[in-house]
Amino acid sequence: MAALKELRVLGYFLCLFSSVAVMADDLSQGEVLFRQAGGYGCVACHGMYAQGDGQVGGNIRAKNLADINRALLQQPSMKGLSSVLSGADRALLAEYLAELNSYELINWTLGVGEPFQQVKVTADEHYQLVITNKGFEALTLQLTGISEPGQVNIAPYQTLAFAWQVKGSYLFLASDQSRLQLTLK
Ligand code: HEC
């Protein structure tokens, strides 16, 4: 009984810190660092999924630990992060980039540019679709085939990502305004 009570007390304290604990549970440690290091994370300059997203830092999905160490030394805008990232942190970041790089990237940017986009994909390959809403309106997405039940909402300036293994051709819609057609090579 006493042990149970202790567990409950522990549970209470865990709840107090749950916002951090839950995040660490859902996301890998490398992903948390990528989003939060130094308070603004790598995402501020390299995009939410290291895909670049038109930001100053560009796409770094194919970069490794040596590249990270070099950039932290040499990039004036990254020097502030150099002192807050331990060797272990950098290794976790490199691991996270390697995981992202195991997927072929498809970027779908909404709210600007072409409303119709077509991409050729290879059957059985692993892809990550990164969707960024650069418009001022929330949109409803139809992502049948990669997200069940298929319908997903995206807020203005939100970025979402979906990873899956390609099985055929796909047609994705964003509130009927934009279409992304994936066809097999
Ligand atoms: C304030 C903006 C900013 C932040 C924050 C930032 N970077 Fe960078 N990063 C840059 C810029 C600018 C470059 C140079 C891009 C270029 O040369 O085109 C760069 C380059 C890099 C490169 C080297 C790319 C290459 O060509 O070898 C890596 C790796 C990298 N950053 C990783 C990170 C990681 C990991 C974080 C988070 C811990 C981070 N960056 C945070 C701005 C930033």
PDB file of C-alpha atoms and ligand atoms in Angstrom:
ATOM      1  CA  MET A   1       0.000   0.000   0.000  1.00  0.00           C
ATOM      2  CA  ALA A   2       2.765   2.359   1.006  1.00  0.00           C
ATOM      3  CA  ALA A   3       4.488   1.726  -2.290  1.00  0.00           C
ATOM      4  CA  LEU A   4       1.295   2.555  -4.143  1.00  0.00           C
ATOM      5  CA  LYS A   5       0.998   5.833  -2.279  1.00  0.00           C
ATOM      6  CA  GLU A   6       4.571   6.700  -3.147  1.00  0.00           C
ATOM      7  CA  LEU A   7       3.830   5.955  -6.763  1.00  0.00           C
ATOM      8  CA  ARG A   8       0.867   8.293  -6.618  1.00  0.00           C
ATOM      9  CA  VAL A   9       2.999  11.063  -5.138  1.00  0.00           C
ATOM     10  CA  LEU A  10       5.608  10.433  -7.806  1.00  0.00           C
ATOM     11  CA  GLY A  11       2.848  10.535 -10.411  1.00  0.00           C
ATOM     12  CA  TYR A  12       1.757  13.894  -9.078  1.00  0.00           C
ATOM     13  CA  PHE A  13       5.241  15.319  -9.424  1.00  0.00           C
ATOM     14  CA  LEU A  14       5.615  13.815 -12.882  1.00  0.00           C
ATOM     15  CA  CYS A  15       2.388  15.568 -13.859  1.00  0.00           C
ATOM     16  CA  LEU A  16       3.846  18.897 -12.828  1.00  0.00           C
ATOM     17  CA  PHE A  17       6.630  18.397 -15.310  1.00  0.00           C
ATOM     18  CA  SER A  18       4.528  16.559 -17.812  1.00  0.00           C
ATOM     19  CA  SER A  19       4.749  19.072 -20.646  1.00  0.00           C
ATOM     20  CA  VAL A  20       8.447  18.315 -20.976  1.00  0.00           C
ATOM     21  CA  ALA A  21       8.085  14.611 -20.133  1.00  0.00           C
ATOM     22  CA  VAL A  22       5.313  14.032 -22.673  1.00  0.00           C
ATOM     23  CA  MET A  23       7.231  15.826 -25.372  1.00  0.00           C
ATOM     24  CA  ALA A  24      10.322  13.716 -24.701  1.00  0.00           C
ATOM     25  CA  ASP A  25       8.122  10.621 -24.909  1.00  0.00           C
ATOM     26  CA  ASP A  26       6.522  11.411 -28.235  1.00  0.00           C
ATOM     27  CA  LEU A  27       9.562  12.905 -29.884  1.00  0.00           C
ATOM     28  CA  SER A  28      13.073  11.541 -29.875  1.00  0.00           C
ATOM     29  CA  GLN A  29      15.632  13.444 -27.793  1.00  0.00           C
ATOM     30  CA  GLY A  30      17.287  14.641 -30.982  1.00  0.00           C
ATOM     31  CA  GLU A  31      13.979  15.984 -32.257  1.00  0.00           C
ATOM     32  CA  VAL A  32      13.359  17.884 -29.012  1.00  0.00           C
ATOM     33  CA  LEU A  33      16.829  19.454 -29.282  1.00  0.00           C
ATOM     34  CA  PHE A  34      16.218  20.263 -32.924  1.00  0.00           C
ATOM     35  CA  ARG A  35      13.093  22.184 -31.918  1.00  0.00           C
ATOM     36  CA  GLN A  36      14.259  23.759 -28.666  1.00  0.00           C
ATOM     37  CA  ALA A  37      18.052  24.107 -28.408  1.00  0.00           C
ATOM     38  CA  GLY A  38      18.950  27.553 -27.143  1.00  0.00           C
ATOM     39  CA  GLY A  39      15.233  28.405 -26.902  1.00  0.00           C
ATOM     40  CA  TYR A  40      14.625  28.735 -30.641  1.00  0.00           C
ATOM     41  CA  GLY A  41      16.027  25.463 -31.936  1.00  0.00           C
ATOM     42  CA  CYS A  42      17.458  24.638 -35.328  1.00  0.00           C
ATOM     43  CA  VAL A  43      13.934  24.918 -36.747  1.00  0.00           C
ATOM     44  CA  ALA A  44      14.113  28.712 -36.791  1.00  0.00           C
ATOM     45  CA  CYS A  45      16.665  28.650 -39.615  1.00  0.00           C
ATOM     46  CA  HIS A  46      16.474  25.152 -41.106  1.00  0.00           C
ATOM     47  CA  GLY A  47      12.714  24.477 -41.092  1.00  0.00           C
ATOM     48  CA  MET A  48      10.646  22.218 -38.826  1.00  0.00           C
ATOM     49  CA  TYR A  49      11.950  18.993 -40.419  1.00  0.00           C
ATOM     50  CA  ALA A  50      15.389  20.265 -41.520  1.00  0.00           C
ATOM     51  CA  GLN A  51      13.900  20.648 -44.978  1.00  0.00           C
ATOM     52  CA  GLY A  52      15.060  24.244 -45.378  1.00  0.00           C
ATOM     53  CA  ASP A  53      11.663  25.769 -46.029  1.00  0.00           C
ATOM     54  CA  GLY A  54      13.213  28.827 -47.667  1.00  0.00           C
ATOM     55  CA  GLN A  55      14.912  29.856 -44.407  1.00  0.00           C
ATOM     56  CA  VAL A  56      18.492  31.152 -44.170  1.00  0.00           C
ATOM     57  CA  GLY A  57      20.003  27.839 -43.043  1.00  0.00           C
ATOM     58  CA  GLY A  58      18.697  25.644 -45.862  1.00  0.00           C
ATOM     59  CA  ASN A  59      18.053  21.891 -46.007  1.00  0.00           C
ATOM     60  CA  ILE A  60      20.452  19.958 -43.732  1.00  0.00           C
ATOM     61  CA  ARG A  61      18.834  16.517 -43.795  1.00  0.00           C
ATOM     62  CA  ALA A  62      21.915  14.903 -45.359  1.00  0.00           C
ATOM     63  CA  LYS A  63      24.374  16.434 -42.868  1.00  0.00           C
ATOM     64  CA  ASN A  64      26.316  14.473 -40.256  1.00  0.00           C
ATOM     65  CA  LEU A  65      27.973  15.101 -36.890  1.00  0.00           C
ATOM     66  CA  ALA A  66      31.148  16.558 -38.443  1.00  0.00           C
ATOM     67  CA  ASP A  67      29.022  18.996 -40.468  1.00  0.00           C
ATOM     68  CA  ILE A  68      27.142  20.033 -37.305  1.00  0.00           C
ATOM     69  CA  ASN A  69      30.383  20.626 -35.370  1.00  0.00           C
ATOM     70  CA  ARG A  70      31.873  22.608 -38.232  1.00  0.00           C
ATOM     71  CA  ALA A  71      28.742  24.716 -38.687  1.00  0.00           C
ATOM     72  CA  LEU A  72      28.568  25.475 -34.939  1.00  0.00           C
ATOM     73  CA  LEU A  73      32.143  26.789 -35.120  1.00  0.00           C
ATOM     74  CA  GLN A  74      31.924  28.622 -38.405  1.00  0.00           C
ATOM     75  CA  GLN A  75      28.393  29.932 -38.927  1.00  0.00           C
ATOM     76  CA  PRO A  76      28.155  33.320 -37.223  1.00  0.00           C
ATOM     77  CA  SER A  77      24.409  32.861 -36.691  1.00  0.00           C
ATOM     78  CA  MET A  78      24.932  29.457 -35.009  1.00  0.00           C
ATOM     79  CA  LYS A  79      27.717  30.429 -32.603  1.00  0.00           C
ATOM     80  CA  GLY A  80      25.210  31.160 -29.826  1.00  0.00           C
ATOM     81  CA  LEU A  81      24.163  27.504 -29.914  1.00  0.00           C
ATOM     82  CA  SER A  82      27.712  26.202 -29.725  1.00  0.00           C
ATOM     83  CA  SER A  83      28.004  26.721 -25.942  1.00  0.00           C
ATOM     84  CA  VAL A  84      24.611  25.157 -25.088  1.00  0.00           C
ATOM     85  CA  LEU A  85      25.101  21.894 -27.017  1.00  0.00           C
ATOM     86  CA  SER A  86      27.207  19.133 -25.423  1.00  0.00           C
ATOM     87  CA  GLY A  87      28.928  16.446 -27.469  1.00  0.00           C
ATOM     88  CA  ALA A  88      26.091  14.065 -26.580  1.00  0.00           C
ATOM     89  CA  ASP A  89      23.491  16.615 -27.724  1.00  0.00           C
ATOM     90  CA  ARG A  90      25.252  17.004 -31.064  1.00  0.00           C
ATOM     91  CA  ALA A  91      25.336  13.232 -31.527  1.00  0.00           C
ATOM     92  CA  LEU A  92      21.569  13.099 -30.861  1.00  0.00           C
ATOM     93  CA  LEU A  93      21.004  15.867 -33.403  1.00  0.00           C
ATOM     94  CA  ALA A  94      23.091  13.978 -35.975  1.00  0.00           C
ATOM     95  CA  GLU A  95      21.046  10.832 -35.275  1.00  0.00           C
ATOM     96  CA  TYR A  96      17.831  12.762 -35.834  1.00  0.00           C
ATOM     97  CA  LEU A  97      19.092  14.171 -39.145  1.00  0.00           C
ATOM     98  CA  ALA A  98      20.099  10.660 -40.248  1.00  0.00           C
ATOM     99  CA  GLU A  99      16.583   9.450 -39.432  1.00  0.00           C
ATOM    100  CA  LEU A 100      15.031  12.267 -41.478  1.00  0.00           C
ATOM    101  CA  ASN A 101      17.429  11.544 -44.306  1.00  0.00           C
ATOM    102  CA  SER A 102      16.264   7.927 -44.467  1.00  0.00           C
ATOM    103  CA  TYR A 103      13.137   9.307 -46.140  1.00  0.00           C
ATOM    104  CA  GLU A 104      12.903  10.901 -49.552  1.00  0.00           C
ATOM    105  CA  LEU A 105      11.605  14.422 -48.998  1.00  0.00           C
ATOM    106  CA  ILE A 106       8.537  15.839 -50.713  1.00  0.00           C
ATOM    107  CA  ASN A 107       7.821  19.475 -49.892  1.00  0.00           C
ATOM    108  CA  TRP A 108       4.303  20.792 -50.361  1.00  0.00           C
ATOM    109  CA  THR A 109       3.968  24.504 -49.682  1.00  0.00           C
ATOM    110  CA  LEU A 110       0.458  25.922 -49.555  1.00  0.00           C
ATOM    111  CA  GLY A 111      -0.742  29.493 -49.857  1.00  0.00           C
ATOM    112  CA  VAL A 112       1.983  30.643 -52.239  1.00  0.00           C
ATOM    113  CA  GLY A 113       3.112  29.603 -55.691  1.00  0.00           C
ATOM    114  CA  GLU A 114       1.675  26.932 -57.958  1.00  0.00           C
ATOM    115  CA  PRO A 115      -1.677  25.410 -56.932  1.00  0.00           C
ATOM    116  CA  PHE A 116      -0.904  22.192 -58.793  1.00  0.00           C
ATOM    117  CA  GLN A 117       2.208  20.168 -58.216  1.00  0.00           C
ATOM    118  CA  GLN A 118       3.200  16.803 -59.592  1.00  0.00           C
ATOM    119  CA  VAL A 119       5.921  14.546 -58.215  1.00  0.00           C
ATOM    120  CA  LYS A 120       7.196  11.197 -59.471  1.00  0.00           C
ATOM    121  CA  VAL A 121       7.699   8.610 -56.751  1.00  0.00           C
ATOM    122  CA  THR A 122       9.204   5.128 -56.599  1.00  0.00           C
ATOM    123  CA  ALA A 123       7.119   2.205 -55.321  1.00  0.00           C
ATOM    124  CA  ASP A 124       8.180   0.769 -51.921  1.00  0.00           C
ATOM    125  CA  GLU A 125      10.457   3.736 -51.119  1.00  0.00           C
ATOM    126  CA  HIS A 126      10.016   5.572 -47.841  1.00  0.00           C
ATOM    127  CA  TYR A 127       8.948   9.179 -48.250  1.00  0.00           C
ATOM    128  CA  GLN A 128       8.240  12.037 -45.902  1.00  0.00           C
ATOM    129  CA  LEU A 129       5.722  14.606 -47.052  1.00  0.00           C
ATOM    130  CA  VAL A 130       6.366  17.962 -45.348  1.00  0.00           C
ATOM    131  CA  ILE A 131       3.438  20.347 -45.717  1.00  0.00           C
ATOM    132  CA  THR A 132       3.774  24.029 -44.861  1.00  0.00           C
ATOM    133  CA  ASN A 133       0.840  26.411 -44.899  1.00  0.00           C
ATOM    134  CA  LYS A 134       2.199  29.839 -45.805  1.00  0.00           C
ATOM    135  CA  GLY A 135      -1.237  31.346 -46.268  1.00  0.00           C
ATOM    136  CA  PHE A 136      -3.309  33.235 -43.737  1.00  0.00           C
ATOM    137  CA  GLU A 137      -6.170  30.727 -43.668  1.00  0.00           C
ATOM    138  CA  ALA A 138      -6.531  27.357 -42.009  1.00  0.00           C
ATOM    139  CA  LEU A 139      -6.932  24.615 -44.616  1.00  0.00           C
ATOM    140  CA  THR A 140      -8.414  21.143 -44.622  1.00  0.00           C
ATOM    141  CA  LEU A 141      -6.218  18.559 -46.274  1.00  0.00           C
ATOM    142  CA  GLN A 142      -7.291  15.296 -47.882  1.00  0.00           C
ATOM    143  CA  LEU A 143      -4.377  12.924 -47.453  1.00  0.00           C
ATOM    144  CA  THR A 144      -6.035   9.657 -48.347  1.00  0.00           C
ATOM    145  CA  GLY A 145      -3.557   6.817 -48.387  1.00  0.00           C
ATOM    146  CA  ILE A 146      -1.046   8.220 -45.923  1.00  0.00           C
ATOM    147  CA  SER A 147      -3.117   9.512 -43.031  1.00  0.00           C
ATOM    148  CA  GLU A 148      -6.217   7.782 -41.629  1.00  0.00           C
ATOM    149  CA  PRO A 149      -9.019   8.845 -41.789  1.00  0.00           C
ATOM    150  CA  GLY A 150      -7.493  11.052 -44.453  1.00  0.00           C
ATOM    151  CA  GLN A 151      -8.672  14.471 -43.378  1.00  0.00           C
ATOM    152  CA  VAL A 152      -6.245  16.744 -41.528  1.00  0.00           C
ATOM    153  CA  ASN A 153      -6.384  20.440 -40.613  1.00  0.00           C
ATOM    154  CA  ILE A 154      -3.424  22.750 -40.982  1.00  0.00           C
ATOM    155  CA  ALA A 155      -3.321  26.186 -39.361  1.00  0.00           C
ATOM    156  CA  PRO A 156      -1.667  29.241 -40.935  1.00  0.00           C
ATOM    157  CA  TYR A 157       2.097  28.918 -40.719  1.00  0.00           C
ATOM    158  CA  GLN A 158       1.902  25.390 -39.403  1.00  0.00           C
ATOM    159  CA  THR A 159       4.150  22.646 -40.758  1.00  0.00           C
ATOM    160  CA  LEU A 160       3.081  18.989 -40.687  1.00  0.00           C
ATOM    161  CA  ALA A 161       4.962  15.874 -41.730  1.00  0.00           C
ATOM    162  CA  PHE A 162       3.809  12.390 -42.750  1.00  0.00           C
ATOM    163  CA  ALA A 163       6.125   9.468 -43.380  1.00  0.00           C
ATOM    164  CA  TRP A 164       4.996   6.389 -45.257  1.00  0.00           C
ATOM    165  CA  GLN A 165       6.008   3.770 -47.746  1.00  0.00           C
ATOM    166  CA  VAL A 166       4.719   4.443 -51.236  1.00  0.00           C
ATOM    167  CA  LYS A 167       2.326   1.794 -52.566  1.00  0.00           C
ATOM    168  CA  GLY A 168       0.827   3.490 -55.617  1.00  0.00           C
ATOM    169  CA  SER A 169      -0.252   6.867 -56.928  1.00  0.00           C
ATOM    170  CA  TYR A 170      -1.823   9.489 -54.693  1.00  0.00           C
ATOM    171  CA  LEU A 171      -3.829  12.677 -55.061  1.00  0.00           C
ATOM    172  CA  PHE A 172      -3.672  15.069 -52.108  1.00  0.00           C
ATOM    173  CA  LEU A 173      -5.966  18.077 -51.855  1.00  0.00           C
ATOM    174  CA  ALA A 174      -5.885  21.262 -49.800  1.00  0.00           C
ATOM    175  CA  SER A 175      -9.427  22.689 -49.547  1.00  0.00           C
ATOM    176  CA  ASP A 176      -9.806  22.131 -53.291  1.00  0.00           C
ATOM    177  CA  GLN A 177      -7.447  25.055 -53.968  1.00  0.00           C
ATOM    178  CA  SER A 178      -4.237  23.109 -54.271  1.00  0.00           C
ATOM    179  CA  ARG A 179      -3.438  19.650 -55.486  1.00  0.00           C
ATOM    180  CA  LEU A 180      -0.389  17.474 -55.113  1.00  0.00           C
ATOM    181  CA  GLN A 181      -0.321  14.513 -57.467  1.00  0.00           C
ATOM    182  CA  LEU A 182       2.134  11.696 -56.812  1.00  0.00           C
ATOM    183  CA  THR A 183       2.523   9.262 -59.675  1.00  0.00           C
ATOM    184  CA  LEU A 184       4.709   6.184 -59.890  1.00  0.00           C
ATOM    185  CA  LYS A 185       7.878   6.405 -61.947  1.00  0.00           C
TER     186      LYS A 185
HETATM  187  C1  HEC B   1      20.027  31.658 -36.605  1.00  0.00           C
HETATM  188  C2  HEC B   1      19.992  30.749 -37.727  1.00  0.00           C
HETATM  189  C3  HEC B   1      20.486  29.332 -37.539  1.00  0.00           C
HETATM  190  C4  HEC B   1      20.180  28.438 -36.515  1.00  0.00           C
HETATM  191  C5  HEC B   1      19.303  28.669 -35.307  1.00  0.00           C
HETATM  192  C6  HEC B   1      20.851  27.207 -36.845  1.00  0.00           C
HETATM  193  N1  HEC B   1      21.520  27.328 -38.024  1.00  0.00           N
HETATM  194 FE1  HEC B   1      22.578  25.887 -38.955  1.00  0.00          FE
HETATM  195  N2  HEC B   1      23.096  27.193 -40.428  1.00  0.00           N
HETATM  196  C7  HEC B   1      22.649  28.501 -40.529  1.00  0.00           C
HETATM  197  C8  HEC B   1      23.210  29.112 -41.726  1.00  0.00           C
HETATM  198  C9  HEC B   1      22.954  30.519 -42.203  1.00  0.00           C
HETATM  199  C10 HEC B   1      23.991  28.115 -42.327  1.00  0.00           C
HETATM  200  C11 HEC B   1      24.774  28.218 -43.638  1.00  0.00           C
HETATM  201  C12 HEC B   1      23.891  27.836 -44.774  1.00  0.00           C
HETATM  202  C13 HEC B   1      24.576  27.876 -46.096  1.00  0.00           C
HETATM  203  O1  HEC B   1      25.801  27.863 -46.139  1.00  0.00           O
HETATM  204  O2  HEC B   1      23.856  27.904 -47.107  1.00  0.00           O
HETATM  205  C14 HEC B   1      23.903  26.938 -41.487  1.00  0.00           C
HETATM  206  C15 HEC B   1      24.549  25.726 -41.745  1.00  0.00           C
HETATM  207  C16 HEC B   1      24.396  24.572 -41.029  1.00  0.00           C
HETATM  208  C17 HEC B   1      25.029  23.309 -41.336  1.00  0.00           C
HETATM  209  C18 HEC B   1      26.064  23.085 -42.398  1.00  0.00           C
HETATM  210  C19 HEC B   1      25.514  22.822 -43.726  1.00  0.00           C
HETATM  211  C20 HEC B   1      26.662  22.430 -44.642  1.00  0.00           C
HETATM  212  O3  HEC B   1      26.595  22.870 -45.783  1.00  0.00           O
HETATM  213  O4  HEC B   1      27.564  21.703 -44.232  1.00  0.00           O
HETATM  214  C21 HEC B   1      24.607  22.386 -40.423  1.00  0.00           C
HETATM  215  C22 HEC B   1      24.975  20.910 -40.337  1.00  0.00           C
HETATM  216  C23 HEC B   1      23.727  23.094 -39.516  1.00  0.00           C
HETATM  217  N3  HEC B   1      23.623  24.412 -39.911  1.00  0.00           N
HETATM  218  C24 HEC B   1      23.095  22.505 -38.436  1.00  0.00           C
HETATM  219  C25 HEC B   1      22.358  23.218 -37.493  1.00  0.00           C
HETATM  220  C26 HEC B   1      21.806  22.614 -36.301  1.00  0.00           C
HETATM  221  C27 HEC B   1      21.917  21.138 -35.930  1.00  0.00           C
HETATM  222  C28 HEC B   1      21.188  23.621 -35.611  1.00  0.00           C
HETATM  223  C29 HEC B   1      20.514  23.554 -34.275  1.00  0.00           C
HETATM  224  C30 HEC B   1      21.304  23.035 -33.188  1.00  0.00           C
HETATM  225  C31 HEC B   1      21.329  24.834 -36.403  1.00  0.00           C
HETATM  226  N4  HEC B   1      22.045  24.550 -37.522  1.00  0.00           N
HETATM  227  C32 HEC B   1      20.790  26.068 -36.062  1.00  0.00           C
HETATM  228  C33 HEC B   1      21.814  29.144 -39.654  1.00  0.00           C
HETATM  229  C34 HEC B   1      21.325  28.603 -38.483  1.00  0.00           C
END
